[in-house]
PDB file of C-alpha atoms in Angstrom:
ATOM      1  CA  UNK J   1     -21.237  10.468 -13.694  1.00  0.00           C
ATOM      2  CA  UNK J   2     -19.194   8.797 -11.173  1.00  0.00           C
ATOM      3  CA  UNK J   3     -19.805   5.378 -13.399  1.00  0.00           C
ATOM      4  CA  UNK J   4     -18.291   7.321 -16.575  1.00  0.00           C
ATOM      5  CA  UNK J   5     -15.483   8.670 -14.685  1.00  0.00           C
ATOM      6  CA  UNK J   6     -14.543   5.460 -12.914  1.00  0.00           C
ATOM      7  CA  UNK J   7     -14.585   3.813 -16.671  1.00  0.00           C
ATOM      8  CA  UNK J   8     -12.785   6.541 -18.221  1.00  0.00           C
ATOM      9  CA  UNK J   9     -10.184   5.888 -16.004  1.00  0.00           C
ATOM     10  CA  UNK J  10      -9.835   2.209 -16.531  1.00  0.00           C
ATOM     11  CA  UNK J  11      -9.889   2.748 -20.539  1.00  0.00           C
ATOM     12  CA  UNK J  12      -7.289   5.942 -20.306  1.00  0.00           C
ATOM     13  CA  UNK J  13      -4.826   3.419 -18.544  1.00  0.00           C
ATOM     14  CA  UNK J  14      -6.406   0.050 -20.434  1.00  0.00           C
ATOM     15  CA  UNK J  15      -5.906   1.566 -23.554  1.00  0.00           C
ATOM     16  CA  UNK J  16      -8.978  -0.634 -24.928  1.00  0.00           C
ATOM     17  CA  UNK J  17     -12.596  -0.718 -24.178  1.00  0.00           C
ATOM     18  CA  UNK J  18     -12.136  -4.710 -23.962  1.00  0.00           C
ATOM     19  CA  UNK J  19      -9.734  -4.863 -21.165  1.00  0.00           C
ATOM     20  CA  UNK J  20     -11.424  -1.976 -19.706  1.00  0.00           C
ATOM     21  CA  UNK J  21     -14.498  -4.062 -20.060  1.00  0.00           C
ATOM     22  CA  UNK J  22     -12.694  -7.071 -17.981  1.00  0.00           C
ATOM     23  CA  UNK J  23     -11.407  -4.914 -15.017  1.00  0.00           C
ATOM     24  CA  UNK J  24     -14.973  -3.698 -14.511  1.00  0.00           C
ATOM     25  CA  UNK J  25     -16.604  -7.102 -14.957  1.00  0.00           C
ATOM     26  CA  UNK J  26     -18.807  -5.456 -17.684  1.00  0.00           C
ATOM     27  CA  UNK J  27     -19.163  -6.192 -21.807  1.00  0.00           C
ATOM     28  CA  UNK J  28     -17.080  -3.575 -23.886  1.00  0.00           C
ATOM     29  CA  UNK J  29     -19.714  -2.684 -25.112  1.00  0.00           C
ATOM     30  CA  UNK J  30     -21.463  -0.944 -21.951  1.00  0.00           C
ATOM     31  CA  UNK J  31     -17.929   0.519 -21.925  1.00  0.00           C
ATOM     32  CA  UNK J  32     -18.402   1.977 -25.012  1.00  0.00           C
ATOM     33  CA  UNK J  33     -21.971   3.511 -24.350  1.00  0.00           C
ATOM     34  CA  UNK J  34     -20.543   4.862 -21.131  1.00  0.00           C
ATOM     35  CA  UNK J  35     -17.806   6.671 -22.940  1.00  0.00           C
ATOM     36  CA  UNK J  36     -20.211   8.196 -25.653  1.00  0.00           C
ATOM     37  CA  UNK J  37     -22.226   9.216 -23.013  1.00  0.00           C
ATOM     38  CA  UNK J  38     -19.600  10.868 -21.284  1.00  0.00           C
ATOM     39  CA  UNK J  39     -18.098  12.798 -24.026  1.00  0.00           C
ATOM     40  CA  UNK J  40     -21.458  13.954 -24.830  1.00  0.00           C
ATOM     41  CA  UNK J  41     -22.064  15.708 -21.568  1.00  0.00           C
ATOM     42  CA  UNK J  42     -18.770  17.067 -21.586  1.00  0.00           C
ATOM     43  CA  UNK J  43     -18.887  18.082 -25.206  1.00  0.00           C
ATOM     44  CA  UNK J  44     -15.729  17.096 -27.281  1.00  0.00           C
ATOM     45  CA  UNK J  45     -14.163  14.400 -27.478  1.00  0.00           C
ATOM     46  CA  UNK J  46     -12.021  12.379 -25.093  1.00  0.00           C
ATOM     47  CA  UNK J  47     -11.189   9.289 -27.071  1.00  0.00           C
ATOM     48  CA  UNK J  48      -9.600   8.228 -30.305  1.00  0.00           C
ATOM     49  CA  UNK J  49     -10.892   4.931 -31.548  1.00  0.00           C
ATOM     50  CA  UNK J  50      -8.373   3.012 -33.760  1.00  0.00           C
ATOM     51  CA  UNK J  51      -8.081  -0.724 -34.670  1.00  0.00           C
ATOM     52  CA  UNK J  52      -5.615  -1.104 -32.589  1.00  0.00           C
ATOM     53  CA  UNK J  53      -7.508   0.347 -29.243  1.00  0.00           C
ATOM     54  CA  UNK J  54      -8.263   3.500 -27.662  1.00  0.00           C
ATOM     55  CA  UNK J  55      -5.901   6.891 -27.486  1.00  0.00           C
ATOM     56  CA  UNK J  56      -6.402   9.860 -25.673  1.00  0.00           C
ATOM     57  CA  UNK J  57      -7.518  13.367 -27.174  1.00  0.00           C
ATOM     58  CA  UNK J  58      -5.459  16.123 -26.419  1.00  0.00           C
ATOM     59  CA  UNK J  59      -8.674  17.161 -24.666  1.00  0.00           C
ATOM     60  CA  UNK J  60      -9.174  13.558 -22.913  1.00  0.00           C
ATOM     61  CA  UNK J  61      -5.187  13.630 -21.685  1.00  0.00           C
ATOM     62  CA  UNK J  62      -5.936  17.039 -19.733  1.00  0.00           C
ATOM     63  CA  UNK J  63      -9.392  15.333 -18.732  1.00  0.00           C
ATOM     64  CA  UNK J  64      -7.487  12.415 -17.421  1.00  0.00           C
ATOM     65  CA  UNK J  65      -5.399  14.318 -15.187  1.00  0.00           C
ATOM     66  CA  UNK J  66      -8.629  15.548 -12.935  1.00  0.00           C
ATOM     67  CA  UNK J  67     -10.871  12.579 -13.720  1.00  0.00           C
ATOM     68  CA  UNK J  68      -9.191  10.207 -10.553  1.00  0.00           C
ATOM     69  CA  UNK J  69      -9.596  13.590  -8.645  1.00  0.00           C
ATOM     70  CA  UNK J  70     -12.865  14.258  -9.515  1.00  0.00           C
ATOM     71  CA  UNK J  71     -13.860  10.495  -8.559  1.00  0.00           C
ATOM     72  CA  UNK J  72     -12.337  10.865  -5.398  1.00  0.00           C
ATOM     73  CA  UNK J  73     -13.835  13.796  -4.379  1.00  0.00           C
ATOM     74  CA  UNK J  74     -17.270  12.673  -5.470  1.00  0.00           C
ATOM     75  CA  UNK J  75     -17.067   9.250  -3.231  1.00  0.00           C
ATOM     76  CA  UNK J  76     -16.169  11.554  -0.333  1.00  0.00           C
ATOM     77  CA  UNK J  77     -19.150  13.936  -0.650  1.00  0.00           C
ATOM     78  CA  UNK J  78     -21.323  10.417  -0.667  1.00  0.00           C
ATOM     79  CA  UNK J  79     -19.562   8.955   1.973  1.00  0.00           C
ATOM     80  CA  UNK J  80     -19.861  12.428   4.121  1.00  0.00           C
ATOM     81  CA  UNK J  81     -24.158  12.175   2.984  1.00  0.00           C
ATOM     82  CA  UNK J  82     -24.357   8.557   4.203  1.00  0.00           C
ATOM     83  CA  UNK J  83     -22.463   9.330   7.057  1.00  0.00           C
ATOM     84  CA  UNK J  84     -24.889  12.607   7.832  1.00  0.00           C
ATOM     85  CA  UNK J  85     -27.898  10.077   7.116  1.00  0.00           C
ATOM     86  CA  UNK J  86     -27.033   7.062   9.024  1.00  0.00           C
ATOM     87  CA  UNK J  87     -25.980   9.410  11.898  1.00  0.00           C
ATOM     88  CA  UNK J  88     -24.992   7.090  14.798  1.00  0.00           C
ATOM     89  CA  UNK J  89     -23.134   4.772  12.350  1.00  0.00           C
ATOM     90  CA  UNK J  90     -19.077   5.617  11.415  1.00  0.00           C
ATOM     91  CA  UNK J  91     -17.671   4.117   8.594  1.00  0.00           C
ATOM     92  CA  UNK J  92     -13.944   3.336   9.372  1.00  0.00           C
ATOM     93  CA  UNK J  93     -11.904   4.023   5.919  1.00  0.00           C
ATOM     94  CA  UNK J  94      -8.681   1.179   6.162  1.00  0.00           C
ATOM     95  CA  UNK J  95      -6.225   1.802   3.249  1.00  0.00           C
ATOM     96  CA  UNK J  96      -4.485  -0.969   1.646  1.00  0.00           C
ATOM     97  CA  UNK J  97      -2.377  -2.196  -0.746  1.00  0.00           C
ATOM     98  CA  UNK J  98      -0.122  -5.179  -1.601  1.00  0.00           C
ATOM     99  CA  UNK J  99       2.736  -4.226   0.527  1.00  0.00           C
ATOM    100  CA  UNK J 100       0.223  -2.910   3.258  1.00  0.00           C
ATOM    101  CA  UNK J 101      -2.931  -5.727   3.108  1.00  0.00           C
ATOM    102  CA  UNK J 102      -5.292  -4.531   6.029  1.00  0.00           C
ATOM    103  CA  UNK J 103      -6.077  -8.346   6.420  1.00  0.00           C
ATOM    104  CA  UNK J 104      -4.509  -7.965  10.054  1.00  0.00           C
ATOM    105  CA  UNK J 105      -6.707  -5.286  11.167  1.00  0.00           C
ATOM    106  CA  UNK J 106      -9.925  -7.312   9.501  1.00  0.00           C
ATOM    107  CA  UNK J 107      -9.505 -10.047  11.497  1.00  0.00           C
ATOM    108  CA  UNK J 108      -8.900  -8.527  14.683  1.00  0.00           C
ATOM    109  CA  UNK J 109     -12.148  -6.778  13.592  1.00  0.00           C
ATOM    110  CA  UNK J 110     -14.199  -9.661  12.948  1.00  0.00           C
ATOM    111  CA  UNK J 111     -13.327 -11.063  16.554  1.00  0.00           C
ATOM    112  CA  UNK J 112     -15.119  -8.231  17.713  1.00  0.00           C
ATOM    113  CA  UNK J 113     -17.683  -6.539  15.174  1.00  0.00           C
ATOM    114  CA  UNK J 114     -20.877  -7.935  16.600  1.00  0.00           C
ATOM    115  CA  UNK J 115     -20.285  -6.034  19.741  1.00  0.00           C
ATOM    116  CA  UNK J 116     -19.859  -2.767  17.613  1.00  0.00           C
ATOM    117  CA  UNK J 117     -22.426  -2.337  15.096  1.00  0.00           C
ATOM    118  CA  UNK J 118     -22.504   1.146  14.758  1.00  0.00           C
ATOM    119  CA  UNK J 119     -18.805   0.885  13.468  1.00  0.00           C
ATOM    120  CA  UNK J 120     -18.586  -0.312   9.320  1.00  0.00           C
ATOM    121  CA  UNK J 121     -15.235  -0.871   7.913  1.00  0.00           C
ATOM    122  CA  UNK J 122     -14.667   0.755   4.108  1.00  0.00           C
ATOM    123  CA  UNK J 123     -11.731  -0.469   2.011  1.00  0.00           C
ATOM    124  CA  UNK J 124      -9.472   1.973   0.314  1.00  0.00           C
ATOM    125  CA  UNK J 125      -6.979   1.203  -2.302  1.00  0.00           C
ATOM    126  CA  UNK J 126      -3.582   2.621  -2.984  1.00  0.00           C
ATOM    127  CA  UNK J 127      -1.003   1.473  -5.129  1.00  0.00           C
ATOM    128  CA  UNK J 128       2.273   0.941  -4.153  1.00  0.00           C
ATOM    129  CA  UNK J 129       4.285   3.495  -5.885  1.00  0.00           C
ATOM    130  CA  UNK J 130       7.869   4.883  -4.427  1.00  0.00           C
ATOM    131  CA  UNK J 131       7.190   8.273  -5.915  1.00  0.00           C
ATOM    132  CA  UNK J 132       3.449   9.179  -4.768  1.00  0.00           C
ATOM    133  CA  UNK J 133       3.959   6.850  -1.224  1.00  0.00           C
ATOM    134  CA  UNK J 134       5.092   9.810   0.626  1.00  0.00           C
ATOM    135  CA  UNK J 135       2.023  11.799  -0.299  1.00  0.00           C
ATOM    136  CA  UNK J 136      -0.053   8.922   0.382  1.00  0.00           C
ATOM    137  CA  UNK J 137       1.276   8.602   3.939  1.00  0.00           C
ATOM    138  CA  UNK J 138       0.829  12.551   4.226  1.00  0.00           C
ATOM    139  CA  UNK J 139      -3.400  11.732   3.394  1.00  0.00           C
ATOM    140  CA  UNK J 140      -3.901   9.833   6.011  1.00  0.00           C
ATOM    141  CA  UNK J 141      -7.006  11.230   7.822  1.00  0.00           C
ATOM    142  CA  UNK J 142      -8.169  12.638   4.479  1.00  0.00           C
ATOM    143  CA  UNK J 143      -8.303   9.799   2.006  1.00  0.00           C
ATOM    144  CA  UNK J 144      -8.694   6.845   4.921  1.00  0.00           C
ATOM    145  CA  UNK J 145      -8.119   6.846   8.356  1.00  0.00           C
ATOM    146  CA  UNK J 146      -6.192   4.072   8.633  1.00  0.00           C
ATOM    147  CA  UNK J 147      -2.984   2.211   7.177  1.00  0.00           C
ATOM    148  CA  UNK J 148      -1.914  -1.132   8.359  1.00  0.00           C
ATOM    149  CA  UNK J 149       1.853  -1.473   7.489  1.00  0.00           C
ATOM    150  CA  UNK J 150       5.127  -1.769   9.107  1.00  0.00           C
ATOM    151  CA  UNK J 151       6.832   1.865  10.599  1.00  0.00           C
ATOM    152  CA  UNK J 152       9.736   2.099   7.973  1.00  0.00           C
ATOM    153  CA  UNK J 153      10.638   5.927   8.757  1.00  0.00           C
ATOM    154  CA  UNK J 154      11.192   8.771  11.609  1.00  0.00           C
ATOM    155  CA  UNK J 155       9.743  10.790   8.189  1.00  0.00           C
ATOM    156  CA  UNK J 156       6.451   9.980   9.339  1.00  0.00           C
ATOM    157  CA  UNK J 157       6.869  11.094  12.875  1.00  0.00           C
ATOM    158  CA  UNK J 158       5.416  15.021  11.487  1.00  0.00           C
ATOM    159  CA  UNK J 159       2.338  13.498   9.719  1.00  0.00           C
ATOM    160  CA  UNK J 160       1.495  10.305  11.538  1.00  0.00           C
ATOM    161  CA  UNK J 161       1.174   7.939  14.389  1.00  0.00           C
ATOM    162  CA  UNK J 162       1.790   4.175  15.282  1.00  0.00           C
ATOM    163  CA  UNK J 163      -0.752   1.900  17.285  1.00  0.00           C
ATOM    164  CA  UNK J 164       1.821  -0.597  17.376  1.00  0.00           C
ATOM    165  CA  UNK J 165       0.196  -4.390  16.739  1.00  0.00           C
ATOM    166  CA  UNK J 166       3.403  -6.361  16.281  1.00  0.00           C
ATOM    167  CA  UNK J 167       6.966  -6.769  14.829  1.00  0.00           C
ATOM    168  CA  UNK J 168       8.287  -8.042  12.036  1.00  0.00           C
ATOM    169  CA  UNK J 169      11.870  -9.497  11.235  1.00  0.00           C
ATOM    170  CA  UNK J 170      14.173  -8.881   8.652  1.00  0.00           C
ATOM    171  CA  UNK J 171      14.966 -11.461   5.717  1.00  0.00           C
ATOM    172  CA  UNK J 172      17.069 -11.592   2.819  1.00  0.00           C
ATOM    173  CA  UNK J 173      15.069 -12.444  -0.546  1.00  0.00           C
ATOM    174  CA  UNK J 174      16.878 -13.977  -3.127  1.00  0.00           C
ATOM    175  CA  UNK J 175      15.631 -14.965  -7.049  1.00  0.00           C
ATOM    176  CA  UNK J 176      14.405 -18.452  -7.551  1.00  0.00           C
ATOM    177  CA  UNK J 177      17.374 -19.681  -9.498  1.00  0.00           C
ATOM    178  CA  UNK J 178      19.885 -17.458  -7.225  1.00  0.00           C
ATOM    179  CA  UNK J 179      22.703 -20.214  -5.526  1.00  0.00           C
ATOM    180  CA  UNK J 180      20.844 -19.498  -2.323  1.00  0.00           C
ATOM    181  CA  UNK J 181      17.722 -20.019  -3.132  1.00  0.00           C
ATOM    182  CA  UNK J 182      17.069 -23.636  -2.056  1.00  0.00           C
ATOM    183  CA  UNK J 183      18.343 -22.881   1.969  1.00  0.00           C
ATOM    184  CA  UNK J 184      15.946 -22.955   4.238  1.00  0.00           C
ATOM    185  CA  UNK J 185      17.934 -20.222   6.880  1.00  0.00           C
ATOM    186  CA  UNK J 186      20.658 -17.987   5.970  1.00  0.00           C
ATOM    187  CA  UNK J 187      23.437 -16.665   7.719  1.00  0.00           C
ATOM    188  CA  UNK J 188      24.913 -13.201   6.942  1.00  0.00           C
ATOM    189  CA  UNK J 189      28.085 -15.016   6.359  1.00  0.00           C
ATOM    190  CA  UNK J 190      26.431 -16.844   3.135  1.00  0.00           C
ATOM    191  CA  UNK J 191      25.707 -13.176   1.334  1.00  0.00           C
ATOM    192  CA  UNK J 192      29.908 -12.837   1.185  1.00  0.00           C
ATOM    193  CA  UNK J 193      30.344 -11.768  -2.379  1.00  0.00           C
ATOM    194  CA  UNK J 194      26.890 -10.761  -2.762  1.00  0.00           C
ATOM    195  CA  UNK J 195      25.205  -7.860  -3.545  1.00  0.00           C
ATOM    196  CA  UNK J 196      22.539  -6.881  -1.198  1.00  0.00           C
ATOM    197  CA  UNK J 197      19.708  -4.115  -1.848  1.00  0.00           C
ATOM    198  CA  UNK J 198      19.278  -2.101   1.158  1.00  0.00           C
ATOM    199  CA  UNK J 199      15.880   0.036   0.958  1.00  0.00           C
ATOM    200  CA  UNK J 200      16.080   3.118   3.366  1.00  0.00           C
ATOM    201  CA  UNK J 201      13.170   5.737   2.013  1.00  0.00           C
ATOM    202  CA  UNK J 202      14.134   8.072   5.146  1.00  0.00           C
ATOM    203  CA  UNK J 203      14.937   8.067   8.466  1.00  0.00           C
ATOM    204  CA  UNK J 204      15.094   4.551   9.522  1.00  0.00           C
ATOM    205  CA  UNK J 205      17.105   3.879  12.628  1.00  0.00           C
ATOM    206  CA  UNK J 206      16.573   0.415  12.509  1.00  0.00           C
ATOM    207  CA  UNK J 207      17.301  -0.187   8.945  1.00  0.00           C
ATOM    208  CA  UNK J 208      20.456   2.594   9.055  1.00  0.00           C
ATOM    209  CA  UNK J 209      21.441   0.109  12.299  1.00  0.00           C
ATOM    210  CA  UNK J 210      20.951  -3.038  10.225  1.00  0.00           C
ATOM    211  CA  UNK J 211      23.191  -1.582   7.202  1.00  0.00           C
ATOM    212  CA  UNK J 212      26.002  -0.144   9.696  1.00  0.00           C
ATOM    213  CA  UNK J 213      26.081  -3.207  11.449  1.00  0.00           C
ATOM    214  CA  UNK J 214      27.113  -4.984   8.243  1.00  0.00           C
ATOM    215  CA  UNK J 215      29.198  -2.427   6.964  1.00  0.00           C
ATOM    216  CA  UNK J 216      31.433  -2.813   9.890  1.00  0.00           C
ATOM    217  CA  UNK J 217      31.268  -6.393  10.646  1.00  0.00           C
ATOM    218  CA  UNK J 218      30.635  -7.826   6.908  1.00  0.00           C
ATOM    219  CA  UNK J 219      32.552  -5.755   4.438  1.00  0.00           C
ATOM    220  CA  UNK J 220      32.432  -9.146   1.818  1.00  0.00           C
ATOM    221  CA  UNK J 221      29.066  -8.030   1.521  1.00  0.00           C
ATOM    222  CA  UNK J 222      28.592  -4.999  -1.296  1.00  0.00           C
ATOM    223  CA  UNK J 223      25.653  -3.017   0.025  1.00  0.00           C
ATOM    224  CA  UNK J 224      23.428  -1.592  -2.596  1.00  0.00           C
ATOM    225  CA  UNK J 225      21.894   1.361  -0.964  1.00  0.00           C
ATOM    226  CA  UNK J 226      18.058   2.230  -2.641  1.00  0.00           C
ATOM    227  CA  UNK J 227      17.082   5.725  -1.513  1.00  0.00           C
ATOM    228  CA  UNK J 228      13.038   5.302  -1.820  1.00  0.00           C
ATOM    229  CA  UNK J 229       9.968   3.378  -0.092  1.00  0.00           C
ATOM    230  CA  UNK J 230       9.922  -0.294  -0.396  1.00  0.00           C
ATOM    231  CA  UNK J 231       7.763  -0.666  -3.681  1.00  0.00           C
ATOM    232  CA  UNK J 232       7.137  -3.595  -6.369  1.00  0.00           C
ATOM    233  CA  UNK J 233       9.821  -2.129  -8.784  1.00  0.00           C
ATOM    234  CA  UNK J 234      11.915  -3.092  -6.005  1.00  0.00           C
ATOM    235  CA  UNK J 235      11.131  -6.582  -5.585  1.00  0.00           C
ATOM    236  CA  UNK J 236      10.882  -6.616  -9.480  1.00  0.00           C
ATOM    237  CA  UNK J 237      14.378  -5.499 -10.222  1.00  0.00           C
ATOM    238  CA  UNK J 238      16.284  -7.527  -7.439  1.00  0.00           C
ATOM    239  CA  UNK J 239      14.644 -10.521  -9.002  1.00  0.00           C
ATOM    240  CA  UNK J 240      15.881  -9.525 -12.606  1.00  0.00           C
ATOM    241  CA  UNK J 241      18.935  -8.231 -11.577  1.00  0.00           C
ATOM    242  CA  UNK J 242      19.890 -11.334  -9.435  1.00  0.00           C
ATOM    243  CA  UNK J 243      21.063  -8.731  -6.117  1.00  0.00           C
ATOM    244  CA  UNK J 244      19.553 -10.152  -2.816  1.00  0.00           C
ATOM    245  CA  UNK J 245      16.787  -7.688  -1.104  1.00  0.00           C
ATOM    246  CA  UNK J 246      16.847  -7.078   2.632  1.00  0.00           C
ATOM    247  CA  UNK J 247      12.865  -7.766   3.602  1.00  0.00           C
ATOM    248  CA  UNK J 248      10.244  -8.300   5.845  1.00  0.00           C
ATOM    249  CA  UNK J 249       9.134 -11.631   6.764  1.00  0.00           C
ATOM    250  CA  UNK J 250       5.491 -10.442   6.047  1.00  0.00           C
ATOM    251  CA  UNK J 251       6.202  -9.750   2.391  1.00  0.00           C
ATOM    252  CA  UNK J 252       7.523 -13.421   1.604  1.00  0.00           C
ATOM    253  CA  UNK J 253       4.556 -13.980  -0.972  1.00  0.00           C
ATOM    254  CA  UNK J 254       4.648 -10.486  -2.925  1.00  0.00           C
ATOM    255  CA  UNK J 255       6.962 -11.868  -6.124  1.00  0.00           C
ATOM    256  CA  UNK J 256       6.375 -14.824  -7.194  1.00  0.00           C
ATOM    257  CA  UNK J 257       9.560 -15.505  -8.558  1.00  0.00           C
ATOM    258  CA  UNK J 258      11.458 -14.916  -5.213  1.00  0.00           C
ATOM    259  CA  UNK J 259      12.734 -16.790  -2.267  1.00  0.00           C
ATOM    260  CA  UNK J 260      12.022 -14.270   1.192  1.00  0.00           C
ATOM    261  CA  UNK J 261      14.752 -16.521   3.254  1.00  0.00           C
ATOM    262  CA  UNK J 262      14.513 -15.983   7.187  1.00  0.00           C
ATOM    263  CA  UNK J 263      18.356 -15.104   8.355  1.00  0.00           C
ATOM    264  CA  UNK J 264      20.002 -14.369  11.732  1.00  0.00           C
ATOM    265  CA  UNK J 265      19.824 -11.227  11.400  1.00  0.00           C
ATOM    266  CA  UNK J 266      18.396  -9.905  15.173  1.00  0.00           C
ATOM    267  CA  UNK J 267      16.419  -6.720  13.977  1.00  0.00           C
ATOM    268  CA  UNK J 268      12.334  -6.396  13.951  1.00  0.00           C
ATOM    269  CA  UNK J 269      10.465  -3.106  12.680  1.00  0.00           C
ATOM    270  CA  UNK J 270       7.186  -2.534  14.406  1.00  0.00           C
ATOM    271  CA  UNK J 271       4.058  -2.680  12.540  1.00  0.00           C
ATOM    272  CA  UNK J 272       0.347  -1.772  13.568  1.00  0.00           C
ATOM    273  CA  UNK J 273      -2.310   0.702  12.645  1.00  0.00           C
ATOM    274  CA  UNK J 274      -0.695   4.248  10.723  1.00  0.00           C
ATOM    275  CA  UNK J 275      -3.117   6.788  11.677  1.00  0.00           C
ATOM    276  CA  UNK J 276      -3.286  10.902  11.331  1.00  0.00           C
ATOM    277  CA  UNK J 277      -1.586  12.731  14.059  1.00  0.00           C
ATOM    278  CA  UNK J 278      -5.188  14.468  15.089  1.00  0.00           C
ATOM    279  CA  UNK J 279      -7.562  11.838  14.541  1.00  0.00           C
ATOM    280  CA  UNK J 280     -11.205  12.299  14.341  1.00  0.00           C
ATOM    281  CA  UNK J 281     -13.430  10.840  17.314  1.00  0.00           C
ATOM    282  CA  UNK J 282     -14.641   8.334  15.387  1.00  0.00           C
ATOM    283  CA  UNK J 283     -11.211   7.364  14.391  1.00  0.00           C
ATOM    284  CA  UNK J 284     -10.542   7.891  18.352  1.00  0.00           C
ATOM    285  CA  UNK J 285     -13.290   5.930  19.342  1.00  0.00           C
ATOM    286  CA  UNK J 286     -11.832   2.789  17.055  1.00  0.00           C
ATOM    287  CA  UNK J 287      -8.637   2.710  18.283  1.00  0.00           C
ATOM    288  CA  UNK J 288      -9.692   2.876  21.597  1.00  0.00           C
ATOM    289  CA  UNK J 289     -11.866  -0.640  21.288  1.00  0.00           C
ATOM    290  CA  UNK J 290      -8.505  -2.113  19.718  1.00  0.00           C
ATOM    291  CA  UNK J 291      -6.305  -1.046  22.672  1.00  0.00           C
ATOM    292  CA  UNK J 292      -8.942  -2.088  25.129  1.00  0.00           C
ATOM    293  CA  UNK J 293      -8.769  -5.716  22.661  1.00  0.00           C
ATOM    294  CA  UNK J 294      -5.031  -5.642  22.645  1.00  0.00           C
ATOM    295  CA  UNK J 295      -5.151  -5.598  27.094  1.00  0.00           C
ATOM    296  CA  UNK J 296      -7.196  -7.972  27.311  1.00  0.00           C
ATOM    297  CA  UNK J 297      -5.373 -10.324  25.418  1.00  0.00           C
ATOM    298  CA  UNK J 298      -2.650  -9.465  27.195  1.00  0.00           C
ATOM    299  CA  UNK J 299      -4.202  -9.829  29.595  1.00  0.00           C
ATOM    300  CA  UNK J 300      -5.179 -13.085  29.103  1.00  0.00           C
TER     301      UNK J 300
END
């Protein structure tokens, strides 16, 4: 069952058993016998086959609703089993996305690992999606235990805490064929005229800071204020739109299409490992190995 859901899914939003069938590295037509086999057990059908690809029932648009749900919750139960069976091992569930790669945690982690065996590290992935961000912030300790990802709101202060890793700085991004595009530094000066995108999903003291600070010093410089999350519409649409995007120097390769420009701009946002404001002691146990890494290093 948890094959058939997982495929349902992937032909619900595919739209086609074939480029369902390429997501899941399988033929369509194992797709196909996977989806008859599913609406048999369930008893009606989920799926309208056309020429053109694959619609939902009425029955199989209410299915789809549940179906990521019902995944979910059935990985957890055999996580929870394994977890019950291996007994002294604790799998470690990281969260990640394209704004929020876990790739810094990893290889902190693989400096380490041999001396922890009992510890396994389980990928988790999210999309990056303004609207259903906040209640993916909100499940952490429930859907993974970790996030790795820059601190971009006092919102989070109620749900989560920060084992802070790093900073990073602030950058303007501009389109590839924006004016700007070909410096290799800018100055705040050089956005006179421009308009910038300033994304401030919640409380942000630093990023409120960075926008007074150029409301009162820079007024040639229209601020575009974005009241969400930093997401890929938002990279997508100041790249269309031609506006420059205040960023982070650790998102310069998300859009291909734009220019992330370092400025002199003197403002860093921490970043580190996002974790549930009651951990479990497994979870308690793991960051205590990376604070005893991060003082020795320190250390060092």
């Amino acid at each position: 069952m948890n094959e058939q859901l997982n495929t349902f899914i992937q032909v619900a939003e595919s739209g086609s058993f074939s480029k369902a069938a390429e997501k899941l590295f399988v033929s369509p037509t194992a797709v196909m016998k996977q989806m008859n086999l599913l609406e048999k057990h369930i008893g009606v059908p989920l799926l309208i086959r056309t020429n053109h690809g694959v619609e939902l029932t009425e029955a199989g648009k209410s299915f789809n609703k549940d179906a990521s749900l019902f995944l979910q919750h059935f990985q957890e139960a055999v996580l929870r089993i394994r977890q019950g069976a291996l007994g002294s091992q604790h799998v470690i569930r990281v969260g990640t996305s394209i704004l929020n790669p876990c790739k810094v945690l990893l290889d902190l982690w693989n400096e380490i690992s041999d001396q922890y065996p009992e510890f396994k590290i389980k990928i988790v992935h999210f999309e990056d999606d303004a609207y259903t961000l906040p209640a993916t912030y909100r499940t952490i300790g429930k859907h993974f235990d970790f996030i790795v990802g820059p601190y971009l709101t006092e919102d989070w202060e109620d749900n989560l805490r920060l084992l802070q890793l790093g900073s990073y700085r602030f950058c303007f991004a501009v389109s590839r064929n924006h004016r700007l595009a070909s410096n290799k530094t800018l100055s705040v000066k050089d956005l006179y005229g421009e308009k910038l995108a300033v994304v401030n999903g919640g409380k942000s003291a630093v990023i409120e800071g960075i926008r007074n600070f150029l409301t009162r010093n820079h007024p040639n410089i229209r601020i575009k204020d974005v009241p969400r999350l930093y997401d890929l519409d938002v990279f997508n649409r100041c790249e269309e739109s031609g506006v420059v995007l205040l960023t982070l120097d650790a998102w310069a390769d998300i859009h291909p299409s734009l220019v992330t420009i370092p400025c002199d701009l003197d403002f860093t946002i921490p970043y580190g490992l996002l974790y549930p404001l009651h951990p479990s002691e497994d979870v308690n146990q793991f960051l205590e190995i990376i604070k005893e890494m991060q003082s020795k290093a320190q250390s060092t």
